[in-house]
mmCIF file of C-alpha atoms in Angstrom:
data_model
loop_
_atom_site.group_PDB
_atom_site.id
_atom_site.type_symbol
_atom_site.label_atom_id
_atom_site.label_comp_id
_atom_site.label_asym_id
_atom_site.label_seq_id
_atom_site.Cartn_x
_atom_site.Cartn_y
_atom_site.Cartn_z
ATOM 1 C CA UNK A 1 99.235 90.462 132.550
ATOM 2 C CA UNK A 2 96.157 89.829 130.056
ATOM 3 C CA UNK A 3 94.262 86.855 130.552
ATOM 4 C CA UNK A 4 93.674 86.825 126.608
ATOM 5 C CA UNK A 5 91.093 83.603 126.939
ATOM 6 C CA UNK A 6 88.690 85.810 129.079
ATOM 7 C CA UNK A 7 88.755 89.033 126.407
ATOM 8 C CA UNK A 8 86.200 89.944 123.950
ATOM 9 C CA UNK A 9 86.766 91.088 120.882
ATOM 10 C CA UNK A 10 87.093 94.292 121.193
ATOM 11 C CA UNK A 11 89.325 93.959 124.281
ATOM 12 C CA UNK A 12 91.657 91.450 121.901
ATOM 13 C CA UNK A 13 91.997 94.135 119.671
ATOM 14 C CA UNK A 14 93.123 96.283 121.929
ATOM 15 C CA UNK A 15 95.737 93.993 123.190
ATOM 16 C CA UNK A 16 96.968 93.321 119.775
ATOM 17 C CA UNK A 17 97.206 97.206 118.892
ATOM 18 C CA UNK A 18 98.721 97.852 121.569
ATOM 19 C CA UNK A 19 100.366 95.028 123.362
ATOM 20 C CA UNK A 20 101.751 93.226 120.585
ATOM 21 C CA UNK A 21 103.882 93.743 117.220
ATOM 22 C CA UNK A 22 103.520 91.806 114.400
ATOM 23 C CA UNK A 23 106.052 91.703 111.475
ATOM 24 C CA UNK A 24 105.086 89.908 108.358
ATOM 25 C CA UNK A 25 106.891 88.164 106.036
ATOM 26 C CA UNK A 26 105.008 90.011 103.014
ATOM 27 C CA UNK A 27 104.629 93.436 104.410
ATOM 28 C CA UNK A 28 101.388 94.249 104.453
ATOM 29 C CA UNK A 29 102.104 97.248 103.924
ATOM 30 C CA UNK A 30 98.993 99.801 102.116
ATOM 31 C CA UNK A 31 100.228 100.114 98.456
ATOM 32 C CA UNK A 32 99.042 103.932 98.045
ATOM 33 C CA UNK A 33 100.239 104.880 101.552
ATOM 34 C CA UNK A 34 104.011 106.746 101.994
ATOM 35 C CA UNK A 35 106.130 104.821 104.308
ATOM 36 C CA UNK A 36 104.941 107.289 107.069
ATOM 37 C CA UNK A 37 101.282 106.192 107.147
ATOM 38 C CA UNK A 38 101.832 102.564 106.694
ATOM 39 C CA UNK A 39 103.637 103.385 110.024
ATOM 40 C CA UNK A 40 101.058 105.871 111.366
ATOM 41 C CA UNK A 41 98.087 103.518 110.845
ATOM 42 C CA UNK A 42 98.319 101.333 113.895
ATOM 43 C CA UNK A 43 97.933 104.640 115.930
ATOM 44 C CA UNK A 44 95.410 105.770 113.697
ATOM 45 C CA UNK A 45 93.085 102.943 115.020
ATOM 46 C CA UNK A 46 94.282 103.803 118.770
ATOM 47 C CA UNK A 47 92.328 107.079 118.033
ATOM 48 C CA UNK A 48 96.163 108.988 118.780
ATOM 49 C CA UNK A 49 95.968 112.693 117.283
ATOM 50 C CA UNK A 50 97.232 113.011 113.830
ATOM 51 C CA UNK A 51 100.093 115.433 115.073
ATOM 52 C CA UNK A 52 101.343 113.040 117.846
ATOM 53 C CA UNK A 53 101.198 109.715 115.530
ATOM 54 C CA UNK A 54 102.877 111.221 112.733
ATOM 55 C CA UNK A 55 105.446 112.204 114.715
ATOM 56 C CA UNK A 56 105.524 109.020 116.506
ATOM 57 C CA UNK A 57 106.053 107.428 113.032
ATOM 58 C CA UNK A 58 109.120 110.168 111.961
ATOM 59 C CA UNK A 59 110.921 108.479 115.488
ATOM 60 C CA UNK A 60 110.011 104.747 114.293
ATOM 61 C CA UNK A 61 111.201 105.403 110.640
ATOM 62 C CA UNK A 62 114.631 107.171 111.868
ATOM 63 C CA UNK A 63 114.625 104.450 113.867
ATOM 64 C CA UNK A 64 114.915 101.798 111.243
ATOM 65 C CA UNK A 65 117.171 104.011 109.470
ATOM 66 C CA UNK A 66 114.765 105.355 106.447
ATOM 67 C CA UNK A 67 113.913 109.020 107.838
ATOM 68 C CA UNK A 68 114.897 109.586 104.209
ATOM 69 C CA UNK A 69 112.355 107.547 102.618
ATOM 70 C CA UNK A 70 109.474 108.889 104.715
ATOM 71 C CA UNK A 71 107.181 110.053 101.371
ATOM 72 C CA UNK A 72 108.006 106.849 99.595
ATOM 73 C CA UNK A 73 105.557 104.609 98.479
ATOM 74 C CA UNK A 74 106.250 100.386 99.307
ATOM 75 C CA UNK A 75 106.599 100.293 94.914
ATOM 76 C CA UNK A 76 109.278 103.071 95.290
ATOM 77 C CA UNK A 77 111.537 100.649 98.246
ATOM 78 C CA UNK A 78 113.252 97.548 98.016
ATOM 79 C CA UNK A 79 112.424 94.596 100.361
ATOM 80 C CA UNK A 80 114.753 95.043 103.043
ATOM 81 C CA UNK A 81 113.249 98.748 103.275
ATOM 82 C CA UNK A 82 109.712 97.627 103.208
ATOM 83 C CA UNK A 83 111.020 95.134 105.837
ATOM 84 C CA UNK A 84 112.143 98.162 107.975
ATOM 85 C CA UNK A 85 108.909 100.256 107.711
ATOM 86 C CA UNK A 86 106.855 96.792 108.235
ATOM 87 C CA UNK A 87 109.108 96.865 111.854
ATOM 88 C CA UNK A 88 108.640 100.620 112.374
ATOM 89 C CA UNK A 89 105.012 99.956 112.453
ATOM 90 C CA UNK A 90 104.956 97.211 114.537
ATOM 91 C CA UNK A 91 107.091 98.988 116.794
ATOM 92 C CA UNK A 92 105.095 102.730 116.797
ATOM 93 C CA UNK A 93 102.767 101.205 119.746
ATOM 94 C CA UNK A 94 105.649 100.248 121.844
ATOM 95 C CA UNK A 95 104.418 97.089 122.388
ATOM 96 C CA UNK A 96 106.092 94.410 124.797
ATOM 97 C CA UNK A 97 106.001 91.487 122.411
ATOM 98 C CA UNK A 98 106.995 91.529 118.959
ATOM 99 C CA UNK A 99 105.920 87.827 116.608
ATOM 100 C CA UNK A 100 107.745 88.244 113.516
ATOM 101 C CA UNK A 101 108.465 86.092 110.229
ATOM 102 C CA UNK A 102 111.004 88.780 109.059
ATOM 103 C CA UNK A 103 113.132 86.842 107.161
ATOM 104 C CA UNK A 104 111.720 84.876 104.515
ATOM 105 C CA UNK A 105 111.377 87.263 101.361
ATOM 106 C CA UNK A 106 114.671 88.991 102.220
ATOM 107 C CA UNK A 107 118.212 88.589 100.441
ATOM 108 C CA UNK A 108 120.870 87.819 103.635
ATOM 109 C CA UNK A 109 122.514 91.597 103.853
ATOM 110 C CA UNK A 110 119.202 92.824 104.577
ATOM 111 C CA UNK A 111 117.745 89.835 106.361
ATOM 112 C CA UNK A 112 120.990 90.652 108.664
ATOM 113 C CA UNK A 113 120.335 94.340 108.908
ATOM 114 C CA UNK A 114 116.815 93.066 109.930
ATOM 115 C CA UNK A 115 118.344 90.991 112.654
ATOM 116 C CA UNK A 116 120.413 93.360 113.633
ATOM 117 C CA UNK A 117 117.599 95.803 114.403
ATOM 118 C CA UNK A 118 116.314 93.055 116.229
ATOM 119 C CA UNK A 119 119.025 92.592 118.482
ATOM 120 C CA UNK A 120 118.422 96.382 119.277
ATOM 121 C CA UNK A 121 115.130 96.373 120.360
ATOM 122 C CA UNK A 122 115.676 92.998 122.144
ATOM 123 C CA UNK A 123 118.650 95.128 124.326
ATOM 124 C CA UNK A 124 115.535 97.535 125.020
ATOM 125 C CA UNK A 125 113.450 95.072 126.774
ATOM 126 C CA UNK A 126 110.988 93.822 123.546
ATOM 127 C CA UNK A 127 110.587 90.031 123.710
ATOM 128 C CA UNK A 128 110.594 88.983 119.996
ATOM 129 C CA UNK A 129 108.998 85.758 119.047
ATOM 130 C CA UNK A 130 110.544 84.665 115.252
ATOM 131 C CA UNK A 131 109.242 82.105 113.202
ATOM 132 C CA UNK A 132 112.011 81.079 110.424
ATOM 133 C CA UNK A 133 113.169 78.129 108.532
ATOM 134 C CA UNK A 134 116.547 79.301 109.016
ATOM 135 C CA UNK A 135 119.321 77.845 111.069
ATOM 136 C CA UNK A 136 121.333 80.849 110.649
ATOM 137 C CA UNK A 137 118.474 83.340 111.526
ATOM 138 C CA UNK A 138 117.395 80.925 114.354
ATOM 139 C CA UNK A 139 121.353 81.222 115.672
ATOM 140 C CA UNK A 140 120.257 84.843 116.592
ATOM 141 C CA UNK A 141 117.981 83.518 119.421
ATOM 142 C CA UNK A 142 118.133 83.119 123.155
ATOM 143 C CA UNK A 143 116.170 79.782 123.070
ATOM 144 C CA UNK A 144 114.925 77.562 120.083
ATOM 145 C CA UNK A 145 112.152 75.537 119.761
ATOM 146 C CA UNK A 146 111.179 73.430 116.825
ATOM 147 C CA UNK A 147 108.218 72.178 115.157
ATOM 148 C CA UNK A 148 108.895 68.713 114.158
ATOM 149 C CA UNK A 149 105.653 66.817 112.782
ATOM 150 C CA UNK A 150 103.090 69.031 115.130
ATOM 151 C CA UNK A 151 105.321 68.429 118.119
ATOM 152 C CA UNK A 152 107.334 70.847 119.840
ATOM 153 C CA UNK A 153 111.025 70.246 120.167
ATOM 154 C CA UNK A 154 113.906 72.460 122.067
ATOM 155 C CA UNK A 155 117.829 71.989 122.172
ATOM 156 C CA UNK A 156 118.639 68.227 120.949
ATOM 157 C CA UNK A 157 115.068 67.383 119.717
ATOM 158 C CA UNK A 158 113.532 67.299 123.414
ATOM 159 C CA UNK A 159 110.398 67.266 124.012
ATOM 160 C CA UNK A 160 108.721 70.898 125.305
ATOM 161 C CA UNK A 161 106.366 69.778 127.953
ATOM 162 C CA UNK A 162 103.916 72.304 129.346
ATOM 163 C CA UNK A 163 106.124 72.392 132.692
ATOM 164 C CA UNK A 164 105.153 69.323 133.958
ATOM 165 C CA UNK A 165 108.491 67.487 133.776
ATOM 166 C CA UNK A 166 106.447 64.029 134.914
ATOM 167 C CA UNK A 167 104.366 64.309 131.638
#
């Protein structure tokens, strides 16, 4: 309900912190930061009180299934983990949309667990926008479109149109 082409910056950023997740295929995550403030951070620049966001990050990491790992560093957890806490911090805003590339530095048992956790937080109403080179990741989707050449395709290679079926 954010006309994002009218917003200023400031009112962008806001949308991103708090509107929108982003999952990246490398991480991002801060390299001398545990698991729990890599997660903590987005709520950090929401100005949430340290109390509230740490605990906010405890729920995201249990979550994704590391509350064990909560003290680790990203050197001290494999990829699939720094995969999870990557999600977990997208997540901690509870954002409505979540644009991920989650896949592409993962092995496939935890590129599945990541799709898997996915599926869960599709079930609870977050729209999830992938971008993958995988057929088999893609399969996980309600709708595919491709990018063939700068041109949008969906289903059989058809066209996407902007609605406008007469285009």
């Amino acid at each position: 309900d954010v006309e994002i082409e009218k917003c200023k910056d400031k009112e962008l950023s806001e949308v991103r912190n708090q509107k929108i997740g982003f999952v990246f295929q490398n991480f991002n995550l801060l390299p001398r930061q545990s698991a729990l403030d890599n997660v903590a951070l987005p709520l950090q620049y929401a100005k949430v009180p340290i109390k509230k966001r740490k605990q906010k990050a405890k729920e995201m990491l249990e979550m994704v299934d590391l509350a064990d790992r909560v003290s680790f560093k990203p050197t001290q957890l494999s990829g699939g983990q720094k995969q999870r806490v990557a999600i977990a911090r997208a997540m901690v805003a509870d954002p409505k949309i979540l644009l991920a590339e989650p896949t592409g530095a993962l092995d496939s048992k935890s590129g599945l667990q990541v799709m898997e956790l996915f599926d869960t937080l599709h079930k609870q109403g977050v729209t999830i926008i992938m971008i993958t080179h995988s057929d088999e990741i893609a399969s996980y989707a309600d709708r595919v479109v491709k990018i063939i050449d700068g041109e949008l395709y969906e289903g059989d290679a058809q066209p996407v149109t902007g609605g406008d079926e007469h285009e």
